[in-house]
Short mmCIF file of C-alpha atoms in Angstrom, two decimals:
data_model
loop_
_atom_site.label_atom_id
_atom_site.label_comp_id
_atom_site.label_asym_id
_atom_site.label_seq_id
_atom_site.Cartn_x
_atom_site.Cartn_y
_atom_site.Cartn_z
CA UNK A 1 -17.66 34.59 -39.38
CA UNK A 2 -15.80 32.95 -36.53
CA UNK A 3 -13.83 35.07 -34.04
CA UNK A 4 -11.25 33.40 -31.79
CA UNK A 5 -9.74 35.25 -28.85
CA UNK A 6 -6.71 33.97 -26.98
CA UNK A 7 -5.25 34.88 -23.60
CA UNK A 8 -2.72 35.64 -22.31
CA UNK A 9 -0.53 37.02 -25.06
CA UNK A 10 2.62 36.25 -23.07
CA UNK A 11 3.19 33.78 -20.26
CA UNK A 12 6.32 33.06 -18.24
CA UNK A 13 6.55 30.07 -15.93
CA UNK A 14 9.28 28.36 -13.96
CA UNK A 15 10.45 25.00 -15.25
CA UNK A 16 8.30 22.28 -13.75
CA UNK A 17 5.27 24.51 -13.23
CA UNK A 18 2.06 24.28 -15.23
CA UNK A 19 0.94 26.63 -17.99
CA UNK A 20 -2.63 27.32 -19.06
CA UNK A 21 -3.71 29.13 -22.21
CA UNK A 22 -7.35 29.99 -22.81
CA UNK A 23 -9.36 30.66 -25.95
CA UNK A 24 -12.93 31.67 -26.66
CA UNK A 25 -14.82 31.40 -29.92
CA UNK A 26 -17.99 32.96 -31.26
CA UNK A 27 -19.54 30.53 -33.73
CA UNK A 28 -21.58 27.87 -31.95
CA UNK A 29 -21.34 25.69 -35.07
CA UNK A 30 -17.58 25.29 -34.67
CA UNK A 31 -16.71 21.73 -33.73
CA UNK A 32 -12.97 21.26 -34.22
CA UNK A 33 -10.35 22.95 -32.05
CA UNK A 34 -6.66 22.33 -32.76
CA UNK A 35 -3.64 23.77 -31.00
CA UNK A 36 -0.46 24.61 -32.88
CA UNK A 37 3.04 25.22 -31.53
CA UNK A 38 5.42 27.52 -33.37
CA UNK A 39 9.04 27.66 -32.35
CA UNK A 40 11.08 30.71 -33.24
CA UNK A 41 11.62 30.91 -36.98
CA UNK A 42 9.78 27.66 -37.61
CA UNK A 43 6.41 26.66 -39.01
CA UNK A 44 3.30 26.06 -36.86
CA UNK A 45 2.85 22.39 -36.01
CA UNK A 46 -0.19 20.64 -34.58
CA UNK A 47 0.33 19.39 -31.05
CA UNK A 48 -3.17 18.34 -30.05
CA UNK A 49 -6.76 18.79 -31.13
CA UNK A 50 -10.22 18.22 -29.73
CA UNK A 51 -13.60 17.73 -31.33
CA UNK A 52 -16.90 18.90 -29.95
CA UNK A 53 -18.10 15.47 -28.90
CA UNK A 54 -15.26 15.28 -26.35
CA UNK A 55 -14.79 17.42 -23.22
CA UNK A 56 -11.15 16.67 -22.53
CA UNK A 57 -8.20 15.06 -24.25
CA UNK A 58 -4.73 14.27 -22.92
CA UNK A 59 -1.43 13.44 -24.54
CA UNK A 60 1.38 12.99 -22.02
CA UNK A 61 2.04 16.44 -20.50
CA UNK A 62 -0.49 18.22 -22.69
CA UNK A 63 -4.25 18.37 -22.22
CA UNK A 64 -7.08 20.31 -23.80
CA UNK A 65 -10.49 20.99 -22.32
CA UNK A 66 -13.59 22.19 -24.14
CA UNK A 67 -16.72 23.83 -22.77
CA UNK A 68 -19.18 24.13 -25.65
CA UNK A 69 -21.82 25.84 -23.56
CA UNK A 70 -19.46 28.66 -22.65
CA UNK A 71 -17.66 28.50 -26.01
CA UNK A 72 -14.20 28.28 -24.56
CA UNK A 73 -11.33 25.81 -24.65
CA UNK A 74 -7.98 25.65 -22.93
CA UNK A 75 -4.53 24.15 -23.31
CA UNK A 76 -2.80 22.82 -20.21
CA UNK A 77 0.88 21.95 -20.13
CA UNK A 78 2.15 20.26 -16.99
CA UNK A 79 5.75 19.86 -15.80
CA UNK A 80 6.91 22.48 -18.26
CA UNK A 81 10.36 22.19 -19.79
CA UNK A 82 12.53 24.79 -21.55
CA UNK A 83 11.76 23.15 -24.90
CA UNK A 84 8.10 24.03 -24.36
CA UNK A 85 9.07 27.67 -24.95
CA UNK A 86 7.31 28.74 -28.15
CA UNK A 87 4.26 30.56 -29.44
CA UNK A 88 1.05 28.58 -29.10
CA UNK A 89 -1.99 29.19 -31.30
CA UNK A 90 -5.50 27.96 -30.75
CA UNK A 91 -7.90 27.65 -33.68
CA UNK A 92 -11.49 26.78 -34.45
CA UNK A 93 -13.24 25.47 -37.50
CA UNK A 94 -16.37 27.25 -38.61
CA UNK A 95 -19.25 24.95 -39.39
CA UNK A 96 -18.80 22.63 -42.35
CA UNK A 97 -15.82 24.43 -43.81
CA UNK A 98 -12.31 23.03 -43.66
CA UNK A 99 -10.68 26.36 -42.89
CA UNK A 100 -9.39 27.36 -39.47
CA UNK A 101 -9.66 30.63 -37.59
CA UNK A 102 -6.62 31.22 -35.42
CA UNK A 103 -6.21 33.06 -32.14
CA UNK A 104 -3.53 35.72 -31.85
CA UNK A 105 -1.03 33.44 -30.12
CA UNK A 106 0.55 33.10 -26.68
CA UNK A 107 4.30 33.41 -26.27
CA UNK A 108 5.24 30.91 -23.56
CA UNK A 109 8.62 31.21 -21.90
CA UNK A 110 9.78 28.47 -19.55
CA UNK A 111 12.49 29.72 -17.24
CA UNK A 112 15.07 27.06 -16.30
CA UNK B 1 7.07 12.74 -48.24
CA UNK B 2 9.00 16.00 -48.16
CA UNK B 3 6.10 17.88 -46.66
CA UNK B 4 4.77 21.17 -47.97
CA UNK B 5 7.42 22.95 -50.01
CA UNK B 6 7.59 26.71 -50.39
CA UNK B 7 9.87 28.90 -52.42
CA UNK B 8 11.61 31.18 -52.10
CA UNK B 9 12.37 31.00 -48.37
CA UNK B 10 13.35 34.64 -48.29
CA UNK B 11 12.46 37.44 -50.66
CA UNK B 12 13.62 41.02 -50.51
CA UNK B 13 12.17 43.39 -53.07
CA UNK B 14 11.52 47.03 -53.63
CA UNK B 15 8.17 48.71 -53.42
CA UNK B 16 6.25 48.46 -56.66
CA UNK B 17 7.80 45.21 -57.80
CA UNK B 18 5.84 42.05 -58.47
CA UNK B 19 6.35 39.19 -56.04
CA UNK B 20 5.43 35.56 -56.67
CA UNK B 21 5.42 33.00 -53.89
CA UNK B 22 5.21 29.31 -54.68
CA UNK B 23 3.85 26.27 -52.90
CA UNK B 24 3.81 22.55 -53.50
CA UNK B 25 1.33 20.77 -51.21
CA UNK B 26 1.72 17.27 -49.84
CA UNK B 27 0.78 14.73 -52.50
CA UNK B 28 -2.79 13.55 -52.07
CA UNK B 29 -3.94 16.55 -50.05
CA UNK B 30 -6.89 18.25 -51.66
CA UNK B 31 -7.00 21.40 -49.54
CA UNK B 32 -4.44 24.18 -49.84
CA UNK B 33 -4.31 27.31 -47.69
CA UNK B 34 -2.33 30.55 -47.87
CA UNK B 35 -1.70 32.44 -44.62
CA UNK B 36 0.09 35.66 -43.75
CA UNK B 37 1.76 36.09 -40.38
CA UNK B 38 2.74 39.42 -38.83
CA UNK B 39 3.39 40.50 -35.28
CA UNK B 40 0.45 42.88 -35.35
CA UNK B 41 -2.19 40.65 -36.92
CA UNK B 42 -1.00 37.13 -36.16
CA UNK B 43 -1.91 34.33 -38.57
CA UNK B 44 -4.42 35.42 -41.17
CA UNK B 45 -6.04 33.13 -43.70
CA UNK B 46 -5.81 34.75 -47.12
CA UNK B 47 -7.40 32.17 -49.38
CA UNK B 48 -7.97 28.45 -49.60
CA UNK B 49 -8.53 25.95 -52.40
CA UNK B 50 -10.30 22.62 -52.57
CA UNK B 51 -9.39 20.39 -55.50
CA UNK B 52 -7.65 23.37 -57.17
CA UNK B 53 -10.77 25.55 -56.94
CA UNK B 54 -10.70 28.72 -54.80
CA UNK B 55 -13.32 28.35 -52.08
CA UNK B 56 -12.91 31.45 -49.95
CA UNK B 57 -10.77 34.45 -50.83
CA UNK B 58 -12.36 36.86 -48.39
CA UNK B 59 -9.06 37.17 -46.53
CA UNK B 60 -7.17 38.55 -49.52
CA UNK B 61 -6.39 42.09 -48.41
CA UNK B 62 -6.90 43.84 -51.73
CA UNK B 63 -6.77 43.50 -55.49
CA UNK B 64 -2.99 43.60 -55.47
CA UNK B 65 -3.09 40.03 -54.17
CA UNK B 66 -4.00 37.09 -56.37
CA UNK B 67 -3.64 33.33 -56.02
CA UNK B 68 -3.87 30.46 -58.45
CA UNK B 69 -3.75 26.71 -58.30
CA UNK B 70 -3.34 25.43 -61.86
CA UNK B 71 -2.97 21.82 -60.74
CA UNK B 72 -3.01 19.64 -57.63
CA UNK B 73 0.71 20.02 -57.01
CA UNK B 74 1.31 23.73 -57.39
CA UNK B 75 -0.03 27.06 -56.22
CA UNK B 76 1.16 30.65 -56.44
CA UNK B 77 0.44 33.78 -54.46
CA UNK B 78 1.21 36.96 -56.35
CA UNK B 79 1.47 40.52 -55.09
CA UNK B 80 1.51 43.25 -57.72
CA UNK B 81 2.55 45.92 -56.98
CA UNK B 82 4.14 45.16 -53.63
CA UNK B 83 4.14 47.64 -50.74
CA UNK B 84 6.19 47.82 -47.51
CA UNK B 85 3.12 46.86 -45.46
CA UNK B 86 3.08 43.51 -47.29
CA UNK B 87 6.24 42.52 -45.42
CA UNK B 88 5.39 39.35 -43.50
CA UNK B 89 5.92 35.62 -43.41
CA UNK B 90 3.64 33.84 -45.85
CA UNK B 91 2.76 30.25 -45.06
CA UNK B 92 1.21 27.67 -47.32
CA UNK B 93 -0.53 24.70 -45.70
CA UNK B 94 -2.27 21.62 -47.03
CA UNK B 95 -4.59 19.05 -45.57
CA UNK B 96 -6.32 15.88 -46.65
CA UNK B 97 -10.06 15.57 -46.36
CA UNK B 98 -12.18 12.84 -44.91
CA UNK B 99 -15.87 13.28 -45.42
CA UNK B 100 -17.52 14.43 -42.20
CA UNK B 101 -14.23 15.05 -40.45
CA UNK B 102 -11.56 17.68 -39.98
CA UNK B 103 -7.96 17.08 -40.63
CA UNK B 104 -4.63 18.49 -39.62
CA UNK B 105 -3.22 21.30 -41.68
CA UNK B 106 0.45 20.78 -42.48
CA UNK B 107 2.38 24.00 -42.85
CA UNK B 108 5.26 24.72 -45.15
CA UNK B 109 8.42 26.47 -43.89
CA UNK B 110 7.14 29.87 -44.97
CA UNK B 111 8.46 32.65 -47.16
CA UNK B 112 9.78 35.72 -45.36
CA UNK B 113 8.95 38.70 -47.57
CA UNK B 114 10.56 42.08 -47.06
CA UNK B 115 9.39 44.97 -49.20
CA UNK B 116 11.69 47.99 -48.99
#
């Protein structure tokens, strides 16, 4: 089955700096890679996703990149703000299934 | 739409008791997922259904766990008997399905289970 690894597990940045979270996956058939944000005590919510026919996708201060050859994808947050503080999860879909395999999460802290 | 609804939001029980968690997916979604979240293991997929049929239950930790989806608007996750190591937050999620595509999973608020 699919195995998704995520790094780092914790990340602290100063407000206004950029944050980068990286994930690798094992199943070359995976072709859908969403990112979820989970605030303390809340549910995970999708913030951005990318499909394997695209190398990069941006949405305001958030961008994702995908390298299918190397089987890794990354989340980039620019101009970080305190409200960006949360746990971020990457995930990958395995082949034709609709289920997701999640990384272990990155706790991002933005220091004002 | 109210989103995915889970009940109860919090459950405290004693070891050996039966626990039933409930989920109502978003109307029209034909996929339903049950996840368990702990600090040690992160988000784990336990089981998922498509059109009320269990598709993959390989994540169910052991026979003490069972899940049902008797109709398109209701699912249960049961633990019998419960053990302290089952303490976790249990999320239900649902998603629509477009042929040949992948779709966002919408999570419920979760049930925080504490087994004493």
